[in-house]
Amino acid sequence: MKRSRPIIARRRPIIAIDGPVGAGKSVAARELARELGYSYLNTGAMYRAVAVAAREAGIDPDAANVEERLKPLLAGLEIKFDGEKIFLNGRDISDKINQPEIGDLASRLSALRSVRERMRELQRAAGADGGVVMEGRDIGTAIFPDAEFKFF
Ligand code: C5P
């Protein structure tokens, strides 16, 4: 018999907020998380953190071997949030992620399968216990299709 839901349900729900750039997701997600006492996960910032790591490693997104070069970097990637701050492998990179070139690079890298797979893994781990408001464009569809609450 196939179960569509886990045997043990999450104790607290996952709230997915998906939408395009400039839709006001961040403000809504952050406020909601604060109100509920949940954690808040900005998945766009995670893609931006990958871009910071790739740029620092000198990885050219147009190179034929880009996925090969990203492999060790993605395997060792640790992204943590602390309030408004984001840490890449223990280092505060909050002042770097909003740079326009990092946004461009994040967008290009986000098209790569290996990057999306690693992000999915990290995002699922971060939401496994619920009690999280997760913001992005694929949360309610690809990352947590079984999220208890979805806003598009
Ligand atoms: O939302 P933000 O501009 O910070 O996201 C940076 C880039 O990461 C986007 O341009 C998009 O290409 C990618 N992204 C994604 N899936 C998400 C969040 C962001 O592909 N869930």
PDB file of C-alpha atoms and ligand atoms in Angstrom:
ATOM      1  CA  MET A   1       0.000   0.000   0.000  1.00  0.00           C
ATOM      2  CA  LYS A   2       1.305   3.398  -0.901  1.00  0.00           C
ATOM      3  CA  ARG A   3       0.928   6.213   1.569  1.00  0.00           C
ATOM      4  CA  SER A   4       0.785   9.740   0.313  1.00  0.00           C
ATOM      5  CA  ARG A   5       1.487  11.188   3.758  1.00  0.00           C
ATOM      6  CA  PRO A   6       4.034  10.218   6.377  1.00  0.00           C
ATOM      7  CA  ILE A   7       2.832   7.881   9.134  1.00  0.00           C
ATOM      8  CA  ILE A   8       3.830  10.384  11.795  1.00  0.00           C
ATOM      9  CA  ALA A   9       2.581  13.824  10.877  1.00  0.00           C
ATOM     10  CA  ARG A  10       4.674  16.901  11.576  1.00  0.00           C
ATOM     11  CA  ARG A  11       3.913  18.363  14.947  1.00  0.00           C
ATOM     12  CA  ARG A  12       3.831  21.835  13.504  1.00  0.00           C
ATOM     13  CA  PRO A  13       2.880  22.825   9.962  1.00  0.00           C
ATOM     14  CA  ILE A  14       4.904  24.033   7.040  1.00  0.00           C
ATOM     15  CA  ILE A  15       3.687  27.257   5.487  1.00  0.00           C
ATOM     16  CA  ALA A  16       4.779  27.753   1.867  1.00  0.00           C
ATOM     17  CA  ILE A  17       4.706  31.222   0.335  1.00  0.00           C
ATOM     18  CA  ASP A  18       5.459  31.183  -3.376  1.00  0.00           C
ATOM     19  CA  GLY A  19       5.484  33.997  -5.858  1.00  0.00           C
ATOM     20  CA  PRO A  20       7.515  35.929  -8.405  1.00  0.00           C
ATOM     21  CA  VAL A  21      10.070  38.653  -7.713  1.00  0.00           C
ATOM     22  CA  GLY A  22       8.594  41.732  -6.075  1.00  0.00           C
ATOM     23  CA  ALA A  23       5.355  40.093  -4.969  1.00  0.00           C
ATOM     24  CA  GLY A  24       6.010  40.989  -1.333  1.00  0.00           C
ATOM     25  CA  LYS A  25       6.775  37.412  -0.241  1.00  0.00           C
ATOM     26  CA  SER A  26       9.616  38.313   2.095  1.00  0.00           C
ATOM     27  CA  VAL A  27       7.730  40.849   4.172  1.00  0.00           C
ATOM     28  CA  ALA A  28       4.685  38.578   4.463  1.00  0.00           C
ATOM     29  CA  ALA A  29       6.749  35.474   5.263  1.00  0.00           C
ATOM     30  CA  ARG A  30       8.932  37.211   7.838  1.00  0.00           C
ATOM     31  CA  GLU A  31       5.981  38.839   9.593  1.00  0.00           C
ATOM     32  CA  LEU A  32       4.027  35.608   9.655  1.00  0.00           C
ATOM     33  CA  ALA A  33       6.961  33.663  11.074  1.00  0.00           C
ATOM     34  CA  ARG A  34       7.451  36.289  13.763  1.00  0.00           C
ATOM     35  CA  GLU A  35       3.772  36.287  14.652  1.00  0.00           C
ATOM     36  CA  LEU A  36       3.633  32.489  14.960  1.00  0.00           C
ATOM     37  CA  GLY A  37       7.052  32.033  16.544  1.00  0.00           C
ATOM     38  CA  TYR A  38       8.109  29.873  13.568  1.00  0.00           C
ATOM     39  CA  SER A  39      11.416  29.953  11.787  1.00  0.00           C
ATOM     40  CA  TYR A  40      11.655  31.711   8.445  1.00  0.00           C
ATOM     41  CA  LEU A  41      13.492  30.391   5.430  1.00  0.00           C
ATOM     42  CA  ASN A  42      14.235  32.566   2.421  1.00  0.00           C
ATOM     43  CA  THR A  43      15.130  30.120  -0.343  1.00  0.00           C
ATOM     44  CA  GLY A  44      16.174  32.868  -2.766  1.00  0.00           C
ATOM     45  CA  ALA A  45      18.881  33.828  -0.267  1.00  0.00           C
ATOM     46  CA  MET A  46      20.051  30.195  -0.326  1.00  0.00           C
ATOM     47  CA  TYR A  47      20.517  30.330  -4.117  1.00  0.00           C
ATOM     48  CA  ARG A  48      22.327  33.612  -3.620  1.00  0.00           C
ATOM     49  CA  ALA A  49      24.630  31.958  -1.073  1.00  0.00           C
ATOM     50  CA  VAL A  50      25.494  29.313  -3.684  1.00  0.00           C
ATOM     51  CA  ALA A  51      26.345  32.145  -6.073  1.00  0.00           C
ATOM     52  CA  VAL A  52      28.654  33.754  -3.503  1.00  0.00           C
ATOM     53  CA  ALA A  53      30.421  30.416  -2.984  1.00  0.00           C
ATOM     54  CA  ALA A  54      30.728  29.819  -6.744  1.00  0.00           C
ATOM     55  CA  ARG A  55      32.076  33.283  -7.410  1.00  0.00           C
ATOM     56  CA  GLU A  56      34.645  32.943  -4.646  1.00  0.00           C
ATOM     57  CA  ALA A  57      35.705  29.593  -6.079  1.00  0.00           C
ATOM     58  CA  GLY A  58      36.118  31.237  -9.488  1.00  0.00           C
ATOM     59  CA  ILE A  59      33.518  29.012 -11.122  1.00  0.00           C
ATOM     60  CA  ASP A  60      32.373  30.162 -14.558  1.00  0.00           C
ATOM     61  CA  PRO A  61      28.651  29.415 -15.009  1.00  0.00           C
ATOM     62  CA  ASP A  62      29.181  29.185 -18.782  1.00  0.00           C
ATOM     63  CA  ALA A  63      31.991  26.632 -18.603  1.00  0.00           C
ATOM     64  CA  ALA A  64      31.222  23.176 -19.946  1.00  0.00           C
ATOM     65  CA  ASN A  65      32.382  21.599 -16.675  1.00  0.00           C
ATOM     66  CA  VAL A  66      30.388  23.879 -14.360  1.00  0.00           C
ATOM     67  CA  GLU A  67      28.418  21.047 -12.729  1.00  0.00           C
ATOM     68  CA  GLU A  68      31.615  19.060 -12.186  1.00  0.00           C
ATOM     69  CA  ARG A  69      33.257  22.028 -10.526  1.00  0.00           C
ATOM     70  CA  LEU A  70      30.226  22.730  -8.371  1.00  0.00           C
ATOM     71  CA  LYS A  71      30.083  19.185  -7.043  1.00  0.00           C
ATOM     72  CA  PRO A  72      32.495  19.475  -4.082  1.00  0.00           C
ATOM     73  CA  LEU A  73      31.241  22.953  -3.311  1.00  0.00           C
ATOM     74  CA  LEU A  74      27.614  21.787  -3.130  1.00  0.00           C
ATOM     75  CA  ALA A  75      28.529  18.699  -1.119  1.00  0.00           C
ATOM     76  CA  GLY A  76      30.222  20.772   1.585  1.00  0.00           C
ATOM     77  CA  LEU A  77      27.707  23.611   1.523  1.00  0.00           C
ATOM     78  CA  GLU A  78      26.299  24.740   4.851  1.00  0.00           C
ATOM     79  CA  ILE A  79      23.857  27.634   4.937  1.00  0.00           C
ATOM     80  CA  LYS A  80      22.546  29.008   8.220  1.00  0.00           C
ATOM     81  CA  PHE A  81      20.230  31.871   9.038  1.00  0.00           C
ATOM     82  CA  ASP A  82      20.294  33.956  12.180  1.00  0.00           C
ATOM     83  CA  GLY A  83      17.587  36.600  12.089  1.00  0.00           C
ATOM     84  CA  GLU A  84      18.350  38.805   9.095  1.00  0.00           C
ATOM     85  CA  LYS A  85      21.822  37.355   8.720  1.00  0.00           C
ATOM     86  CA  ILE A  86      22.930  34.543   6.462  1.00  0.00           C
ATOM     87  CA  PHE A  87      26.030  32.439   7.016  1.00  0.00           C
ATOM     88  CA  LEU A  88      27.869  30.423   4.376  1.00  0.00           C
ATOM     89  CA  ASN A  89      30.013  27.703   5.912  1.00  0.00           C
ATOM     90  CA  GLY A  90      30.119  29.681   9.162  1.00  0.00           C
ATOM     91  CA  ARG A  91      30.900  33.048   7.577  1.00  0.00           C
ATOM     92  CA  ASP A  92      28.496  36.004   7.544  1.00  0.00           C
ATOM     93  CA  ILE A  93      27.788  36.841   3.883  1.00  0.00           C
ATOM     94  CA  SER A  94      24.723  39.061   4.473  1.00  0.00           C
ATOM     95  CA  ASP A  95      26.374  42.094   2.888  1.00  0.00           C
ATOM     96  CA  LYS A  96      27.138  40.177  -0.326  1.00  0.00           C
ATOM     97  CA  ILE A  97      23.908  38.451  -1.246  1.00  0.00           C
ATOM     98  CA  ASN A  98      22.027  41.532  -2.411  1.00  0.00           C
ATOM     99  CA  GLN A  99      24.637  42.584  -4.935  1.00  0.00           C
ATOM    100  CA  PRO A 100      23.079  42.645  -8.441  1.00  0.00           C
ATOM    101  CA  GLU A 101      25.786  40.379  -9.903  1.00  0.00           C
ATOM    102  CA  ILE A 102      25.108  37.811  -7.194  1.00  0.00           C
ATOM    103  CA  GLY A 103      21.399  37.910  -8.098  1.00  0.00           C
ATOM    104  CA  ASP A 104      22.294  37.314 -11.761  1.00  0.00           C
ATOM    105  CA  LEU A 105      24.663  34.477 -10.950  1.00  0.00           C
ATOM    106  CA  ALA A 106      22.126  32.912  -8.558  1.00  0.00           C
ATOM    107  CA  SER A 107      19.532  32.979 -11.300  1.00  0.00           C
ATOM    108  CA  ARG A 108      21.876  31.295 -13.790  1.00  0.00           C
ATOM    109  CA  LEU A 109      23.045  28.663 -11.309  1.00  0.00           C
ATOM    110  CA  SER A 110      19.476  27.943 -10.262  1.00  0.00           C
ATOM    111  CA  ALA A 111      18.893  26.499 -13.746  1.00  0.00           C
ATOM    112  CA  LEU A 112      21.383  23.694 -13.024  1.00  0.00           C
ATOM    113  CA  ARG A 113      20.000  20.385 -11.922  1.00  0.00           C
ATOM    114  CA  SER A 114      22.696  19.671  -9.324  1.00  0.00           C
ATOM    115  CA  VAL A 115      22.110  23.038  -7.676  1.00  0.00           C
ATOM    116  CA  ARG A 116      18.332  22.545  -7.515  1.00  0.00           C
ATOM    117  CA  GLU A 117      18.747  19.038  -6.128  1.00  0.00           C
ATOM    118  CA  ARG A 118      21.080  20.192  -3.368  1.00  0.00           C
ATOM    119  CA  MET A 119      18.794  23.110  -2.481  1.00  0.00           C
ATOM    120  CA  ARG A 120      15.837  20.741  -2.320  1.00  0.00           C
ATOM    121  CA  GLU A 121      17.766  18.492   0.046  1.00  0.00           C
ATOM    122  CA  LEU A 122      18.772  21.349   2.353  1.00  0.00           C
ATOM    123  CA  GLN A 123      15.305  22.909   2.273  1.00  0.00           C
ATOM    124  CA  ARG A 124      13.599  19.625   3.068  1.00  0.00           C
ATOM    125  CA  ALA A 125      15.959  19.045   5.962  1.00  0.00           C
ATOM    126  CA  ALA A 126      15.305  22.554   7.280  1.00  0.00           C
ATOM    127  CA  GLY A 127      11.545  22.010   7.180  1.00  0.00           C
ATOM    128  CA  ALA A 128      11.404  18.390   8.280  1.00  0.00           C
ATOM    129  CA  ASP A 129      10.003  19.165  11.727  1.00  0.00           C
ATOM    130  CA  GLY A 130       7.641  21.870  10.518  1.00  0.00           C
ATOM    131  CA  GLY A 131       7.156  25.136  12.355  1.00  0.00           C
ATOM    132  CA  VAL A 132       8.605  27.007   9.422  1.00  0.00           C
ATOM    133  CA  VAL A 133       7.498  29.632   6.943  1.00  0.00           C
ATOM    134  CA  MET A 134       9.327  28.954   3.711  1.00  0.00           C
ATOM    135  CA  GLU A 135       9.444  31.468   0.926  1.00  0.00           C
ATOM    136  CA  GLY A 136      10.305  30.824  -2.712  1.00  0.00           C
ATOM    137  CA  ARG A 137       8.839  29.911  -6.053  1.00  0.00           C
ATOM    138  CA  ASP A 138       8.750  26.127  -5.861  1.00  0.00           C
ATOM    139  CA  ILE A 139       8.049  25.372  -2.189  1.00  0.00           C
ATOM    140  CA  GLY A 140       4.390  24.393  -2.400  1.00  0.00           C
ATOM    141  CA  THR A 141       4.924  22.548  -5.691  1.00  0.00           C
ATOM    142  CA  ALA A 142       8.362  20.878  -5.647  1.00  0.00           C
ATOM    143  CA  ILE A 143       9.943  21.142  -2.191  1.00  0.00           C
ATOM    144  CA  PHE A 144       6.997  20.515   0.123  1.00  0.00           C
ATOM    145  CA  PRO A 145       4.038  19.560  -2.056  1.00  0.00           C
ATOM    146  CA  ASP A 146       2.471  18.251   1.169  1.00  0.00           C
ATOM    147  CA  ALA A 147       2.848  21.559   3.033  1.00  0.00           C
ATOM    148  CA  GLU A 148      -0.127  22.138   5.303  1.00  0.00           C
ATOM    149  CA  PHE A 149      -0.588  25.730   4.086  1.00  0.00           C
ATOM    150  CA  LYS A 150       0.275  27.118   0.678  1.00  0.00           C
ATOM    151  CA  PHE A 151       0.021  30.669  -0.577  1.00  0.00           C
ATOM    152  CA  PHE A 152       0.678  31.496  -4.222  1.00  0.00           C
TER     153      PHE A 152
HETATM  154  O1  C5P B   1      14.262  35.632  -4.825  1.00  0.00           O
HETATM  155  P1  C5P B   1      15.677  35.965  -5.143  1.00  0.00           P
HETATM  156  O2  C5P B   1      15.841  37.028  -6.178  1.00  0.00           O
HETATM  157  O3  C5P B   1      16.506  36.253  -3.939  1.00  0.00           O
HETATM  158  O4  C5P B   1      16.279  34.609  -5.774  1.00  0.00           O
HETATM  159  C1  C5P B   1      17.513  34.579  -6.428  1.00  0.00           C
HETATM  160  C2  C5P B   1      17.440  33.620  -7.604  1.00  0.00           C
HETATM  161  O5  C5P B   1      17.335  32.282  -7.120  1.00  0.00           O
HETATM  162  C3  C5P B   1      16.217  33.827  -8.479  1.00  0.00           C
HETATM  163  O6  C5P B   1      16.527  34.633  -9.569  1.00  0.00           O
HETATM  164  C4  C5P B   1      15.850  32.444  -8.951  1.00  0.00           C
HETATM  165  O7  C5P B   1      16.482  32.182 -10.174  1.00  0.00           O
HETATM  166  C5  C5P B   1      16.449  31.529  -7.922  1.00  0.00           C
HETATM  167  N1  C5P B   1      15.455  30.874  -7.052  1.00  0.00           N
HETATM  168  C6  C5P B   1      14.919  29.673  -7.455  1.00  0.00           C
HETATM  169  N2  C5P B   1      14.054  29.011  -6.633  1.00  0.00           N
HETATM  170  C7  C5P B   1      13.714  29.516  -5.431  1.00  0.00           C
HETATM  171  C8  C5P B   1      14.231  30.757  -5.012  1.00  0.00           C
HETATM  172  C9  C5P B   1      15.098  31.419  -5.854  1.00  0.00           C
HETATM  173  O8  C5P B   1      15.229  29.209  -8.551  1.00  0.00           O
HETATM  174  N3  C5P B   1      12.907  28.844  -4.627  1.00  0.00           N
END
